[in-house]
XYZ file of C-alpha atoms in Angstrom:
604
model
C 13.060 12.052 -28.010
C 13.306 8.710 -29.812
C 11.945 5.622 -28.106
C 15.311 3.888 -28.542
C 17.946 6.598 -28.196
C 21.516 5.704 -28.987
C 23.698 8.361 -27.383
C 27.386 8.703 -28.104
C 28.132 7.074 -24.773
C 25.892 4.025 -25.302
C 28.017 1.391 -26.981
C 25.791 -1.579 -27.768
C 27.164 -5.087 -28.212
C 24.928 -7.702 -29.842
C 25.565 -11.344 -28.958
C 23.173 -14.060 -30.186
C 20.525 -11.406 -30.799
C 20.764 -10.004 -27.257
C 21.713 -6.321 -26.948
C 24.209 -5.529 -24.189
C 24.590 -2.015 -22.734
C 26.808 -0.714 -19.939
C 26.012 2.267 -17.686
C 27.281 3.393 -14.300
C 23.734 3.995 -13.026
C 20.574 2.376 -14.380
C 17.215 3.687 -13.165
C 14.142 1.523 -13.696
C 11.077 3.729 -13.999
C 10.579 7.289 -15.266
C 7.991 8.655 -12.870
C 8.740 11.332 -10.303
C 11.184 9.262 -8.223
C 13.057 7.892 -11.229
C 13.508 11.215 -12.986
C 14.374 13.049 -9.758
C 17.089 10.415 -9.224
C 18.276 10.867 -12.807
C 18.654 14.635 -12.346
C 21.070 13.951 -9.465
C 22.899 10.965 -10.961
C 23.144 12.191 -14.563
C 25.753 14.931 -14.052
C 27.888 12.626 -11.888
C 27.775 9.289 -13.714
C 26.833 7.684 -17.015
C 23.114 7.192 -16.437
C 20.236 5.442 -18.221
C 16.532 5.516 -17.420
C 14.524 2.496 -18.562
C 10.754 2.866 -18.636
C 7.846 0.833 -19.939
C 5.999 4.090 -20.693
C 6.937 7.330 -22.350
C 8.118 9.310 -19.285
C 5.349 11.915 -19.257
C 2.738 9.138 -19.191
C 4.019 7.877 -15.830
C 1.464 7.735 -13.026
C 3.010 10.618 -11.090
C 1.142 12.757 -13.602
C -2.180 11.627 -12.115
C -1.408 13.059 -8.659
C -3.595 16.080 -8.110
C -3.635 17.830 -4.777
C -0.205 19.036 -3.711
C 3.187 18.485 -2.106
C 3.640 19.105 1.613
C 6.330 21.417 2.977
C 6.360 23.617 6.079
C 7.152 26.804 4.135
C 4.883 28.878 6.395
C 3.969 31.062 3.431
C 0.299 31.356 4.419
C 0.304 30.647 8.156
C 2.727 29.610 10.896
C 4.239 26.155 10.394
C 7.437 24.183 11.029
C 9.021 20.880 10.031
C 8.585 19.350 13.516
C 4.798 19.667 13.261
C 5.023 18.042 9.840
C 7.102 15.195 11.307
C 4.572 14.644 14.095
C 1.657 14.614 11.654
C 3.457 12.073 9.467
C 4.154 9.784 12.439
C 0.662 10.104 13.901
C -0.970 9.799 10.491
C 0.964 6.580 9.894
C -0.468 5.220 13.159
C 3.024 5.206 14.737
C 4.408 2.534 12.408
C 6.495 5.252 10.721
C 10.284 5.073 11.098
C 10.744 8.452 12.733
C 14.277 9.091 11.455
C 12.865 8.854 7.920
C 9.936 11.136 8.801
C 12.326 13.776 10.141
C 14.337 13.676 6.913
C 11.145 13.932 4.850
C 9.873 16.971 6.746
C 13.236 18.759 6.981
C 14.162 18.269 3.324
C 10.647 19.080 2.105
C 11.386 22.790 1.986
C 14.432 22.392 -0.265
C 12.543 19.866 -2.399
C 9.815 22.411 -3.180
C 12.332 25.180 -3.836
C 14.309 22.823 -6.127
C 11.176 22.272 -8.221
C 10.409 25.979 -8.272
C 13.933 26.692 -9.531
C 13.492 24.018 -12.198
C 10.473 25.941 -13.468
C 7.420 24.368 -11.838
C 4.457 26.817 -11.985
C 3.070 26.643 -8.445
C -0.061 28.608 -7.554
C 0.854 31.909 -5.938
C -0.358 34.090 -3.100
C -1.177 37.758 -3.864
C 2.342 38.549 -2.587
C 3.899 36.196 -5.132
C 4.884 33.399 -2.736
C 4.059 29.726 -3.335
C 0.462 29.282 -2.195
C -0.481 26.521 0.269
C -3.723 24.805 1.233
C -5.011 22.400 3.820
C -4.815 18.639 3.454
C -5.921 15.655 5.509
C -3.947 15.006 8.688
C -1.722 18.089 8.403
C -2.004 20.249 11.531
C -0.336 22.971 13.564
C 0.791 22.710 17.185
C 0.812 18.910 17.142
C -2.805 18.364 16.185
C -4.632 21.436 17.468
C -6.043 22.628 14.120
C -5.605 22.146 10.351
C -2.715 23.977 8.701
C -2.069 25.146 5.140
C 0.986 23.088 4.185
C 0.285 21.697 0.708
C 2.069 23.510 -2.142
C 0.041 23.027 -5.304
C -0.450 23.774 -8.977
C -4.267 23.818 -9.230
C -5.249 20.132 -9.044
C -2.565 19.101 -11.531
C 0.448 19.133 -9.208
C 1.731 15.686 -10.179
C 1.364 16.502 -13.863
C 3.379 19.684 -13.394
C 6.075 17.848 -11.422
C 6.380 15.149 -14.078
C 6.668 17.660 -16.933
C 9.173 19.778 -15.028
C 11.402 16.820 -14.139
C 11.271 15.476 -17.706
C 12.251 18.839 -19.191
C 15.225 19.007 -16.833
C 16.263 15.455 -17.714
C 16.185 16.396 -21.402
C 18.285 19.473 -20.626
C 20.855 17.233 -18.929
C 20.916 14.764 -21.832
C 19.765 11.771 -19.772
C 19.607 8.526 -21.767
C 15.980 7.316 -21.913
C 14.988 3.858 -23.102
C 11.241 4.261 -23.551
C 8.833 1.330 -23.831
C 11.402 -1.124 -22.500
C 9.916 -3.497 -19.912
C 12.425 -4.523 -17.229
C 11.525 -8.116 -16.412
C 14.472 -9.370 -14.349
C 17.304 -8.313 -12.089
C 20.567 -10.076 -12.961
C 22.307 -11.372 -9.834
C 25.820 -12.769 -9.726
C 27.374 -14.683 -6.841
C 30.372 -12.836 -5.397
C 32.170 -14.347 -2.385
C 29.181 -16.554 -1.701
C 26.630 -13.722 -1.801
C 24.442 -12.809 -4.783
C 24.976 -9.233 -5.928
C 23.054 -7.224 -8.554
C 24.922 -6.852 -11.838
C 22.294 -5.504 -14.249
C 18.729 -5.698 -15.486
C 17.083 -7.515 -18.391
C 14.538 -5.582 -20.456
C 12.125 -6.487 -23.255
C 11.879 -3.877 -26.026
C 8.208 -3.443 -26.889
C 8.798 -2.226 -30.455
C 10.827 -5.244 -31.572
C 10.548 -8.033 -29.009
C 14.337 -7.850 -28.559
C 15.932 -8.530 -25.176
C 18.410 -6.007 -23.771
C 20.828 -6.461 -20.881
C 21.896 -3.316 -19.035
C 24.982 -3.934 -16.926
C 25.358 -1.329 -14.176
C 27.322 -0.534 -11.043
C 24.238 0.986 -9.393
C 20.593 0.104 -10.049
C 17.638 2.164 -8.797
C 14.114 0.746 -8.795
C 11.487 3.485 -9.091
C 8.675 1.457 -10.627
C 5.621 2.699 -8.700
C 2.799 0.757 -7.123
C 0.551 -2.219 -7.799
C -3.013 -0.951 -7.427
C -4.263 -3.167 -10.259
C -4.545 -6.047 -7.817
C -7.857 -4.342 -6.973
C -10.843 -3.738 -9.242
C -11.808 -0.319 -7.864
C -8.614 1.703 -8.007
C -7.316 5.141 -8.867
C -4.231 3.507 -10.403
C -3.504 3.341 -14.118
C -3.581 0.011 -15.936
C 0.230 0.011 -15.979
C 0.619 -0.117 -12.180
C 1.192 -3.845 -11.934
C 4.069 -3.936 -9.449
C 6.721 -5.213 -11.840
C 9.662 -3.818 -9.875
C 8.367 -5.030 -6.518
C 7.590 -8.419 -8.077
C 11.089 -8.748 -9.534
C 12.659 -8.051 -6.138
C 10.326 -10.635 -4.552
C 11.230 -13.335 -7.075
C 14.923 -12.707 -6.423
C 14.476 -13.793 -2.805
C 14.803 -10.301 -1.356
C 12.228 -9.269 1.260
C 9.169 -7.031 1.040
C 8.082 -4.852 3.958
C 4.622 -3.992 5.333
C 2.757 -5.301 2.301
C -0.526 -5.595 4.245
C -0.873 -1.810 4.457
C -2.720 -0.492 1.425
C -4.378 2.914 1.315
C -7.915 3.421 0.081
C -8.451 7.037 -0.917
C -11.811 8.272 0.361
C -12.977 10.177 -2.687
C -13.019 8.036 -5.786
C -15.864 8.578 -8.228
C -18.499 6.060 -7.125
C -18.368 2.860 -9.172
C -15.312 3.960 -11.145
C -12.518 4.681 -8.662
C -11.274 7.723 -10.608
C -9.688 10.053 -8.093
C -11.094 13.324 -6.817
C -8.298 15.087 -4.969
C -8.281 15.602 -1.226
C -7.484 19.162 -2.201
C -11.226 19.621 -2.713
C -11.741 19.051 1.021
C -8.691 21.240 1.628
C -10.557 24.027 -0.159
C -13.636 23.367 1.994
C -15.655 20.593 0.323
C -17.762 18.502 2.723
C -18.655 14.802 2.861
C -22.363 14.161 3.396
C -24.525 11.063 3.727
C -27.920 10.483 2.106
C -29.705 12.764 4.573
C -27.226 15.589 3.940
C -25.514 15.222 7.328
C -21.845 16.206 7.576
C -21.069 12.857 9.167
C -17.319 13.410 9.753
C -18.226 15.766 12.604
C -19.262 12.646 14.552
C -16.046 10.729 13.861
C -13.324 13.443 13.895
C -14.759 16.536 15.602
C -11.518 18.570 15.481
C -10.515 18.347 11.826
C -13.659 16.664 10.428
C -13.350 15.986 6.675
C -9.582 16.528 6.831
C -8.851 13.514 9.022
C -6.241 11.077 7.625
C -7.369 8.983 4.678
C -7.668 5.656 6.463
C -10.065 7.171 9.009
C -12.196 8.993 6.436
C -12.402 5.930 4.179
C -13.573 3.703 7.049
C -16.142 6.289 8.142
C -17.551 6.469 4.623
C -17.860 2.703 4.378
C -19.414 2.593 7.853
C -22.058 5.133 6.810
C -22.997 2.859 3.909
C -22.997 -0.280 6.081
C -25.253 1.493 8.589
C -27.791 2.286 5.892
C -26.992 5.970 5.441
C -25.570 5.627 1.949
C -26.978 7.508 -1.038
C -28.129 6.490 -4.492
C -30.452 3.760 -5.745
C -28.411 1.061 -4.005
C -27.389 3.222 -1.016
C -23.758 2.361 -1.796
C -21.960 5.729 -1.793
C -21.840 9.116 -0.048
C -21.576 12.635 -1.447
C -18.747 15.130 -1.795
C -20.450 18.506 -1.614
C -18.527 21.298 -3.372
C -21.517 23.470 -4.242
C -20.785 26.127 -1.609
C -17.261 26.701 -2.974
C -18.568 28.484 -6.040
C -17.742 28.218 -9.719
C -14.599 30.368 -9.538
C -12.836 28.158 -6.982
C -13.866 24.966 -8.777
C -12.855 26.187 -12.219
C -9.529 27.746 -11.160
C -8.231 25.675 -8.225
C -9.968 22.339 -8.959
C -10.507 22.277 -12.734
C -9.590 18.633 -13.363
C -11.867 17.052 -10.771
C -14.694 19.328 -11.856
C -14.269 18.046 -15.403
C -13.950 14.409 -14.225
C -17.296 14.574 -12.425
C -18.984 16.117 -15.441
C -17.420 13.695 -17.925
C -17.664 10.371 -16.110
C -20.784 10.781 -13.957
C -22.647 13.593 -15.687
C -22.630 15.530 -12.407
C -21.762 19.239 -12.201
C -20.000 19.912 -8.858
C -20.905 23.598 -9.099
C -24.604 22.855 -8.519
C -24.865 19.258 -7.181
C -22.924 16.931 -4.873
C -20.686 14.261 -6.401
C -21.159 10.530 -5.581
C -17.916 9.170 -4.059
C -16.620 5.979 -2.422
C -13.142 4.768 -1.366
C -10.794 3.547 -4.085
C -7.527 1.565 -3.830
C -4.856 4.205 -4.127
C -1.379 3.682 -2.628
C 0.913 0.948 -1.306
C 2.583 1.893 1.974
C 4.671 -1.282 1.808
C 7.217 -2.413 -0.752
C 10.959 -2.892 -1.178
C 12.659 -2.228 2.198
C 15.309 0.498 2.177
C 17.250 2.600 4.642
C 17.154 6.405 4.586
C 19.862 6.474 1.893
C 17.480 4.513 -0.375
C 19.731 1.419 -0.194
C 17.766 -1.831 -0.540
C 17.966 -4.189 2.434
C 18.579 -7.937 2.252
C 17.211 -8.343 5.786
C 16.575 -5.974 8.689
C 20.044 -4.442 8.567
C 22.133 -5.750 5.645
C 22.409 -3.536 2.573
C 22.468 -4.989 -0.955
C 25.472 -3.125 -2.447
C 24.594 -1.090 -5.519
C 20.812 -1.611 -5.292
C 18.444 1.265 -4.477
C 14.699 1.954 -4.470
C 12.595 5.101 -4.174
C 8.985 6.189 -4.499
C 5.896 4.029 -4.082
C 7.737 0.783 -4.844
C 9.988 1.398 -1.809
C 9.300 1.219 1.930
C 11.593 3.552 3.903
C 9.205 3.412 6.012
C 8.142 7.042 5.938
C 4.401 6.379 5.601
C 3.972 3.669 8.230
C 0.526 2.114 8.003
C -1.161 5.152 6.411
C 0.301 7.830 4.148
C -0.779 11.431 4.593
C -1.979 13.184 1.456
C 0.746 15.252 -0.309
C 3.520 13.186 1.317
C 3.818 10.961 -1.775
C 4.875 13.745 -4.151
C 7.223 14.807 -1.381
C 8.553 11.274 -0.909
C 9.467 10.838 -4.596
C 11.399 14.103 -4.604
C 13.209 13.722 -1.269
C 14.110 10.042 -1.570
C 14.417 10.100 -5.358
C 17.092 12.771 -4.912
C 18.773 10.737 -2.168
C 18.724 7.592 -4.321
C 20.308 9.392 -7.278
C 23.091 10.861 -5.176
C 23.781 7.607 -3.328
C 23.804 5.560 -6.554
C 26.172 7.982 -8.278
C 28.516 8.056 -5.277
C 28.620 4.255 -5.163
C 29.271 4.020 -8.910
C 32.330 6.279 -8.608
C 34.148 3.780 -6.379
C 32.658 0.410 -7.365
C 33.576 -1.964 -10.162
C 31.064 -3.626 -12.450
C 29.876 -6.955 -11.064
C 30.293 -9.563 -13.833
C 27.040 -10.621 -15.460
C 25.847 -14.224 -15.083
C 26.833 -16.597 -17.861
C 23.333 -16.404 -19.355
C 21.617 -13.312 -17.917
C 18.501 -13.580 -20.102
C 17.765 -17.256 -19.445
C 14.828 -16.771 -17.062
C 13.197 -14.071 -19.173
C 13.598 -16.081 -22.403
C 12.021 -19.114 -20.785
C 9.105 -17.051 -19.460
C 8.483 -15.297 -22.788
C 8.761 -18.535 -24.783
C 6.425 -20.358 -22.404
C 3.746 -17.696 -22.710
C 4.134 -17.187 -26.451
C 4.019 -20.919 -27.228
C 1.384 -21.942 -24.699
C -1.662 -23.801 -25.999
C -3.576 -23.440 -22.713
C -7.271 -22.679 -22.434
C -7.323 -19.934 -19.789
C -7.645 -16.263 -20.731
C -5.554 -13.794 -18.795
C -8.345 -11.179 -18.787
C -10.641 -13.622 -16.978
C -8.039 -14.457 -14.318
C -7.184 -10.787 -13.792
C -10.876 -9.870 -13.439
C -11.480 -12.613 -10.870
C -8.390 -11.591 -8.879
C -9.436 -7.943 -8.764
C -13.036 -8.704 -7.806
C -11.947 -11.080 -5.036
C -9.469 -8.537 -3.649
C -12.230 -5.910 -3.578
C -14.528 -8.368 -1.844
C -12.222 -9.686 0.870
C -9.131 -7.490 1.285
C -10.307 -3.922 0.870
C -11.191 -1.373 3.598
C -12.551 -3.942 6.096
C -10.945 -7.383 6.504
C -11.471 -10.506 8.605
C -9.648 -13.802 8.968
C -12.441 -15.477 7.021
C -12.456 -12.948 4.172
C -8.665 -13.022 3.856
C -8.647 -16.824 3.959
C -11.159 -16.900 1.111
C -8.999 -14.525 -0.918
C -5.935 -16.746 -0.400
C -7.858 -19.785 -1.650
C -8.970 -17.865 -4.719
C -5.444 -16.637 -5.421
C -4.110 -20.184 -5.223
C -6.731 -21.399 -7.689
C -5.910 -18.513 -10.011
C -2.190 -19.247 -9.801
C -2.871 -22.827 -10.892
C -5.023 -21.582 -13.756
C -2.348 -19.050 -14.684
C -0.031 -21.912 -15.655
C -2.600 -22.813 -18.314
C -3.082 -19.398 -19.923
C -2.664 -18.730 -23.618
C -2.116 -15.411 -25.343
C -3.689 -14.568 -28.670
C -0.809 -12.524 -30.107
C 2.191 -14.690 -31.015
C 4.142 -11.897 -32.709
C 7.296 -9.991 -31.779
C 6.402 -6.331 -32.353
C 4.278 -4.423 -29.821
C 3.029 -7.619 -28.201
C 1.082 -6.078 -25.335
C -0.819 -9.349 -24.896
C 2.425 -11.052 -23.882
C 3.437 -8.290 -21.493
C 0.011 -8.147 -19.854
C 0.358 -11.868 -19.177
C 3.720 -11.273 -17.488
C 2.255 -8.373 -15.495
C -0.573 -10.636 -14.314
C 2.021 -12.987 -12.850
C 3.428 -10.128 -10.775
C -0.078 -9.118 -9.639
C -0.809 -12.647 -8.426
C 2.480 -12.771 -6.517
C 1.956 -9.440 -4.796
C -1.714 -10.008 -3.994
C -0.770 -13.254 -2.251
C 1.953 -11.580 -0.162
C -0.389 -8.725 0.781
C -3.201 -11.009 1.906
C -0.904 -13.471 3.684
C 0.708 -10.641 5.686
C -2.701 -9.076 6.391
C -4.014 -12.348 7.803
C -0.968 -12.597 10.062
C -1.385 -9.088 11.538
C -4.175 -9.586 14.075
C -4.829 -5.931 14.872
C -6.204 -2.806 13.190
C -3.705 -0.097 12.309
C -3.801 2.575 9.601
C -4.902 1.195 6.263
C -5.241 -2.330 7.700
C -8.638 -2.676 9.406
C -9.519 -6.077 10.879
C -13.175 -6.334 11.882
C -12.286 -9.340 14.047
C -9.391 -7.464 15.735
C -10.645 -3.842 15.790
C -8.034 -2.429 18.206
C -4.423 -1.410 17.644
C -2.092 -3.733 19.562
C 1.234 -2.001 20.206
C 2.466 -4.747 22.511
C 2.411 -7.400 19.778
C 2.427 -5.502 16.516
C 4.343 -2.244 16.917
C 6.774 -3.601 14.325
C 7.148 -3.931 10.562
C 6.246 -7.107 8.701
C 9.071 -8.577 6.606
C 8.018 -11.192 4.009
C 10.470 -13.584 2.335
C 10.005 -15.997 -0.575
C 11.282 -19.202 0.969
C 10.099 -22.107 -1.178
C 8.290 -23.189 -4.328
C 5.892 -20.339 -5.186
C 3.598 -22.801 -6.964
C 2.901 -24.860 -3.851
C -0.784 -24.809 -2.775
C -0.228 -23.389 0.700
C 1.446 -19.963 0.932
C 2.942 -21.084 4.250
C 5.124 -23.399 2.164
C 6.740 -20.523 0.276
C 6.224 -17.321 2.299
C 8.098 -16.735 5.558
C 7.183 -13.761 7.747
C 9.476 -12.018 10.180
C 9.467 -8.722 12.075
C 11.567 -5.567 11.965
C 11.600 -2.952 14.766
C 10.113 0.498 14.235
C 12.571 3.398 14.620
C 11.217 5.645 17.392
C 12.926 8.961 18.176
C 10.646 11.630 19.683
C 7.074 10.374 19.521
C 5.772 7.460 21.578
C 2.561 5.767 20.365
C -0.567 7.565 21.504
C -4.274 7.237 20.919
C -5.089 8.670 17.512
C -7.668 11.382 18.095
C -8.647 13.980 15.523
């Protein structure tokens, strides 16, 4: 498929060098959520997918372990147990109506993918095989359950390929290597409404305006605010950053998940599916230390718990290696056949990047920044919220960039691939339904003004700062002060550093001044989004004086349901360049939706 397809239905108007397109539904992002939305919206409405990557390079393809669904193919299971595990795993900050939808619709989501052609692993009877995963249990926590449907340890890759093939079959319009840099908003009856998006075409440097009745953001996460991360270099939070700069809120940004098993020193992911198959975490003395922390489900406790336990082992002097700064993932007892057939990718990763063969020796691992639980607030129909209750008409979000909130303060493994399919499907259907009855909102008089000014400023800057230096310092400071363990002091230090970096960012210069394939320019723009989102994350984390899920405060080690059993809502409320974030970030609260499960002590 061409990088700039011109379908029969895409009539392009060029005014002053700006290309104008018109679609009923525009989807920003071509990962799992974006393409699942496109499969629903495409047959119902004139649909375009805009992506800064070729679709099959999207980060969904890096997901390894599986997709949860209570199929009960291997052992007894039901969607209510899955709902409970999701709520408990999220440390009770999960909106339970969303969790019920996720668990109920999981079964159809898996069967949809199977019917599209996804090659799941099979049981001897020919059913979709399932394996254990962290935090997934039977009988409301009594024992681990096999709930994760998987395709070896390449499940995300298989999902991405399957969805892309089905999009091609449907003739979806793809605009590949187009960077969406702004959301056009037009005032209607005193309220700003979305009217389109502005994109920068990488191949030419041309700006494109896509007017749309419905717009879906499915732009993924922002793990590159951290140095040690499982995220690709492209996960810079552009979509979340655009929403933030438009004055719309972000929800629960302080909750970031650190996956327990990243390759030590590198952050490259080793799937939780390895522990689902029976791999064991051990400290330097060979002790299976998770038996002390989570005696019931041990190594298959939720990720936030396992990550903290691993770090605690290192802090207590039981770490391995020359610097005693990691622990081991022991797969040796699984045997070569299991590793080569069910876990081939992680086996190869360990051999390639660390020179360690998991068949005969344990693999050095340590937590790595992995997944944003927070993001663009939506309701269960994937409609973006302007505040706690008010919907922004025609604007939707799904996947990691969105906060339903189905993951609360800690996402269970395999619920992300499920999330993108369940809520990606819902977003596509809702966007198409809205487009059938809505009119186009007129574009602003000059929709590209802000993007042109930003691009011209960066391209013409004669500053002395290098963006690679600022990005490196941001990532190292986030690792130092806002990772698994946090304190008021560490978060305060990070905020000071971010402010200094934001000042220096105004003095950056890029080396490439050209128009075609100017990745230097786009990396500079991405860095601006990273600085914005890092500041919101740390500011919200400093405000939440408790420990819950992925947010662990050493100075406030207990969960405080009386004060903090509620979502954080952050608003951009002033000049973002002011020295004190309190001058431009306002925090508010949003109630958690509770249906069947009252907060309880989290024992595993």
